[in-house]
Coordinates of C-alpha atoms in Angstrom, one line a residue:
M166 CA 0.0 0.0 0.0
I167 CA 1.2 3.5 -0.6
P168 CA 2.5 5.4 2.5
R169 CA -0.1 6.9 4.9
E170 CA 0.8 10.5 4.0
E171 CA 0.3 9.8 0.3
F172 CA -3.0 8.0 0.9
E173 CA -4.3 10.8 3.1
A174 CA -3.3 13.4 0.5
L175 CA -5.1 11.5 -2.2
F176 CA -8.3 11.1 -0.2
Q177 CA -8.2 14.8 0.8
K178 CA -7.9 15.7 -2.8
I179 CA -11.2 13.8 -3.6
G180 CA -12.9 15.1 -0.5
V181 CA -13.3 11.8 1.3
E182 CA -12.1 10.6 4.7
G183 CA -10.7 7.1 4.7
D184 CA -9.2 4.9 7.4
Y185 CA -5.7 4.1 6.2
Q186 CA -5.3 0.8 8.2
S187 CA -8.5 -0.7 6.7
F188 CA -7.6 0.3 3.1
A189 CA -4.0 -0.9 3.6
L190 CA -5.2 -4.3 4.7
Y191 CA -7.6 -4.5 1.8
C192 CA -4.7 -3.7 -0.6
D193 CA -2.5 -6.4 1.0
L194 CA -5.3 -9.0 0.8
L195 CA -6.0 -8.1 -2.8
Q196 CA -2.3 -8.4 -3.8
E197 CA -1.9 -11.7 -1.9
W198 CA -5.1 -13.4 -3.3
N199 CA -4.4 -12.1 -6.8
K200 CA -1.3 -14.4 -6.9
K201 CA -3.5 -17.5 -6.8
M202 CA -6.6 -16.2 -8.7
N203 CA -7.5 -13.5 -11.2
L204 CA -9.1 -10.7 -9.3
T205 CA -7.6 -7.7 -11.1
A206 CA -4.9 -6.6 -13.6
I207 CA -4.1 -3.6 -11.4
T208 CA -2.0 -4.7 -8.4
D209 CA 0.7 -2.1 -7.9
D210 CA 0.3 0.1 -4.8
Q211 CA -0.3 3.3 -6.7
G212 CA -2.7 1.7 -9.1
V213 CA -4.8 0.1 -6.3
A214 CA -5.0 3.3 -4.4
M215 CA -6.0 5.5 -7.4
K216 CA -7.8 3.2 -9.8
H217 CA -9.6 1.0 -7.3
F218 CA -10.0 2.9 -4.0
A219 CA -10.3 6.5 -5.1
D220 CA -12.2 5.5 -8.2
S221 CA -14.7 3.6 -6.0
V222 CA -15.4 6.2 -3.4
L223 CA -15.3 9.4 -5.5
P224 CA -18.9 8.9 -6.7
L225 CA -20.0 9.4 -3.1
T226 CA -19.0 13.0 -3.5
L227 CA -21.1 13.4 -6.6
W228 CA -24.4 11.8 -5.5
E229 CA -25.9 11.6 -2.1
V230 CA -26.5 8.0 -1.0
P231 CA -29.2 7.9 1.8
A232 CA -28.2 7.0 5.3
R233 CA -28.4 3.3 6.2
A234 CA -29.3 2.5 2.5
R235 CA -29.6 -1.1 1.5
V236 CA -26.9 -1.4 -1.3
I237 CA -26.3 -4.3 -3.7
D238 CA -23.1 -4.4 -5.7
V239 CA -23.9 -6.3 -8.9
G240 CA -20.9 -8.3 -10.3
T241 CA -18.9 -7.1 -7.4
G242 CA -15.7 -9.0 -8.5
A243 CA -13.0 -7.9 -6.0
G244 CA -15.4 -5.7 -4.2
F245 CA -15.3 -2.5 -6.3
P246 CA -16.9 -0.1 -5.8
S247 CA -19.0 -1.1 -2.8
V248 CA -16.4 -2.3 -0.3
P249 CA -14.4 0.9 -0.4
M250 CA -17.7 2.8 -0.2
K251 CA -18.6 0.8 2.9
L252 CA -15.2 1.7 4.4
V253 CA -16.1 5.4 4.3
R254 CA -19.8 4.9 4.9
R255 CA -20.1 2.2 7.6
D256 CA -23.9 2.9 7.9
L257 CA -24.6 1.3 4.5
E258 CA -26.2 -2.2 4.5
L259 CA -24.1 -4.0 1.9
T260 CA -24.9 -7.0 -0.3
L261 CA -22.1 -8.4 -2.6
L262 CA -23.4 -10.3 -5.6
D263 CA -21.2 -12.4 -7.8
S264 CA -21.4 -15.5 -9.9
L265 CA -18.0 -16.8 -9.0
R266 CA -17.6 -18.5 -5.6
K267 CA -13.9 -17.9 -5.4
R268 CA -14.4 -14.2 -5.6
L269 CA -16.9 -14.4 -2.7
D270 CA -14.3 -16.4 -0.7
F271 CA -11.9 -13.5 -1.2
L272 CA -14.5 -11.0 -0.2
Q273 CA -15.3 -13.0 3.0
A274 CA -11.7 -12.8 3.9
V275 CA -11.7 -9.1 3.3
C276 CA -14.8 -8.4 5.3
T277 CA -13.5 -10.5 8.2
G278 CA -10.1 -8.9 8.1
I279 CA -11.2 -5.3 8.0
G280 CA -14.2 -5.8 10.2
I281 CA -17.2 -4.9 8.0
D282 CA -20.6 -6.7 7.7
A283 CA -21.8 -7.7 4.2
A284 CA -24.2 -10.3 2.8
L285 CA -22.5 -12.5 0.2
V286 CA -24.7 -13.8 -2.6
H287 CA -23.5 -16.4 -5.0
A288 CA -25.7 -16.0 -8.1
R289 CA -25.9 -14.6 -11.5
A290 CA -27.5 -11.1 -11.6
E291 CA -30.4 -12.3 -13.9
D292 CA -31.2 -15.1 -11.4
A293 CA -31.1 -12.8 -8.4
G294 CA -33.4 -10.3 -10.2
R295 CA -36.1 -13.0 -10.4
N296 CA -35.6 -14.2 -6.9
P297 CA -38.2 -12.8 -4.4
A298 CA -35.5 -12.6 -1.8
H299 CA -33.7 -9.9 -3.8
R300 CA -36.2 -8.5 -6.4
E301 CA -37.1 -4.9 -5.5
K302 CA -35.4 -5.2 -2.0
Y303 CA -32.7 -2.6 -2.4
Q304 CA -32.5 1.2 -2.3
V305 CA -29.2 1.5 -4.2
A306 CA -27.5 -0.7 -6.8
T307 CA -23.9 -0.2 -7.9
S308 CA -21.8 -1.7 -10.7
R309 CA -18.4 -1.0 -12.1
A310 CA -16.7 -2.6 -15.2
V311 CA -19.3 -5.3 -15.6
A312 CA -21.2 -4.7 -18.8
G313 CA -22.8 -2.0 -21.0
L314 CA -25.6 0.0 -19.6
D315 CA -28.1 -1.7 -21.9
L316 CA -27.3 -5.0 -20.1
L317 CA -26.8 -3.5 -16.7
A318 CA -30.3 -1.9 -16.7
E319 CA -31.8 -5.4 -17.0
Y320 CA -29.4 -6.8 -14.3
C321 CA -29.8 -4.0 -11.8
L322 CA -33.2 -2.3 -12.0
P323 CA -35.3 -5.3 -11.1
L324 CA -33.3 -5.5 -7.8
L325 CA -34.3 -1.9 -6.8
Q326 CA -37.3 -0.7 -5.0
V327 CA -39.4 2.0 -6.9
G328 CA -37.7 5.2 -6.0
G329 CA -34.3 3.5 -5.7
T330 CA -31.1 4.5 -7.5
F331 CA -28.7 2.7 -9.7
L332 CA -25.2 4.1 -9.8
A333 CA -23.2 2.9 -12.8
L334 CA -19.5 3.8 -12.7
K335 CA -18.2 4.2 -16.2
G336 CA -15.1 5.4 -18.1
S337 CA -14.8 8.4 -20.2
G338 CA -17.3 7.1 -22.8
G339 CA -20.1 6.8 -20.2
R340 CA -22.3 9.5 -21.8
E341 CA -22.4 7.5 -25.1
E342 CA -23.2 4.4 -23.1
A343 CA -26.0 6.2 -21.4
E344 CA -27.5 7.2 -24.7
A345 CA -27.2 3.7 -26.1
G346 CA -28.8 2.2 -23.0
A347 CA -31.7 4.7 -22.5
K348 CA -34.3 2.4 -24.1
A349 CA -33.2 -0.6 -21.9
V350 CA -33.4 1.6 -18.8
A351 CA -37.0 2.7 -19.7
L352 CA -38.1 -0.9 -20.5
C353 CA -36.9 -2.0 -17.0
G354 CA -38.8 0.7 -15.2
G355 CA -36.1 3.4 -14.9
R356 CA -35.0 6.7 -16.3
I357 CA -31.6 8.3 -16.5
R358 CA -31.6 11.0 -13.9
D359 CA -28.1 12.4 -14.5
V360 CA -24.8 11.7 -16.4
I361 CA -21.9 13.2 -14.5
G362 CA -18.4 13.5 -16.1
Y363 CA -15.4 13.9 -13.8
Q364 CA -11.8 13.0 -13.5
L365 CA -9.7 11.0 -11.1
P366 CA -6.7 13.0 -9.5
S367 CA -4.6 11.1 -12.1
G368 CA -6.5 12.8 -14.9
D369 CA -8.3 9.7 -16.1
G370 CA -11.8 10.5 -17.3
R371 CA -14.8 8.9 -15.6
T372 CA -18.6 9.1 -15.8
L373 CA -21.2 8.4 -13.2
V374 CA -24.6 7.4 -14.8
V375 CA -27.4 7.9 -12.3
V376 CA -30.5 5.9 -13.0
E377 CA -33.8 6.3 -11.0
K378 CA -36.3 3.4 -10.6
V379 CA -39.6 5.1 -11.4
E380 CA -41.9 2.1 -11.8
A381 CA -41.8 -1.7 -11.2
A382 CA -39.9 -3.6 -13.7
P383 CA -42.1 -5.9 -15.9
A384 CA -42.2 -9.5 -14.7
R385 CA -40.4 -10.7 -17.8
Y386 CA -37.2 -8.8 -16.8
P387 CA -34.6 -9.8 -16.2
R388 CA -34.6 -12.5 -18.9
T389 CA -32.8 -15.8 -18.4
S390 CA -29.1 -15.9 -19.3
Q391 CA -30.0 -18.1 -22.2
K392 CA -32.4 -15.6 -23.7
I393 CA -30.0 -12.7 -23.1
A394 CA -27.2 -14.6 -24.8
K395 CA -29.5 -15.5 -27.8
A396 CA -31.2 -12.1 -28.2
G397 CA -28.6 -9.7 -26.9
P398 CA -29.2 -6.5 -24.8
L399 CA -32.5 -4.7 -24.8
R400 CA -32.6 -2.2 -27.7

C-alpha cells in the first residue's frame, strides 16, 4: 500500500475521509489473493489506491446515498466499488453479488479482516433479479466494469425498489453508453436522472450514470441468461 501520507493526501484531494489501516489491509489481501486467482490486472500500490480505491469512493461526493441505505453491488468482483464505499460509509447495509464462488471467498476474507458486515450472494444477476428474496429489495445498486448500460439496466433495475437509484461507474465514454442504454433503462422501469463526467486525480476520465427506478420492472425482466445470450441486450 502507498504510504499513509500519500493516501491521506489522495483522499483529501477527492474530498473523502478514509481509514488508512483498513484500506492498507484491503490492498494487502488483494495483492496476496491475486497471486492465486485472477481478481484484477491492477496490483501495484499506486494503481490500487488510485484506480480501485479512489475510483470507487469518488462517486459518493457526486451523488448523495441515503443514510443506512440497502446497497447491492452487482458483479462485485474484487469488491469494487462497494467495499471501499462501505469503508467510508459504515452505515450502509451491503450485499455483494457475484457469480463466482472464489471471488466471494476472497471478499469474505476481506470483510472479516477489515471488520465490516456484508451479505455475500453467489448468483448470476439475472437469477437474483427473479428471486423474491432480492427482487425490489434494495435502495441502491452499484456496478463497475461489468457490462454496457443496456445490459446493466436489466441486471440491476429489477433489484431496486421503486424510488431507488442505480449508480453505474463508467469510463470516459459513459455518456455515449447512457444514450445507447436509455431504451433498456426505460423498459426495465427506470429513467436516466443524470450523467456526470469527472476526473480522477490522475487525470483519467470517468462518468457516473445515475438511473432512477420510477416504476416496477415488468415481470419478464430480467430475462434468463440463455435468452440474453441469444437475443442480446434490450434495444
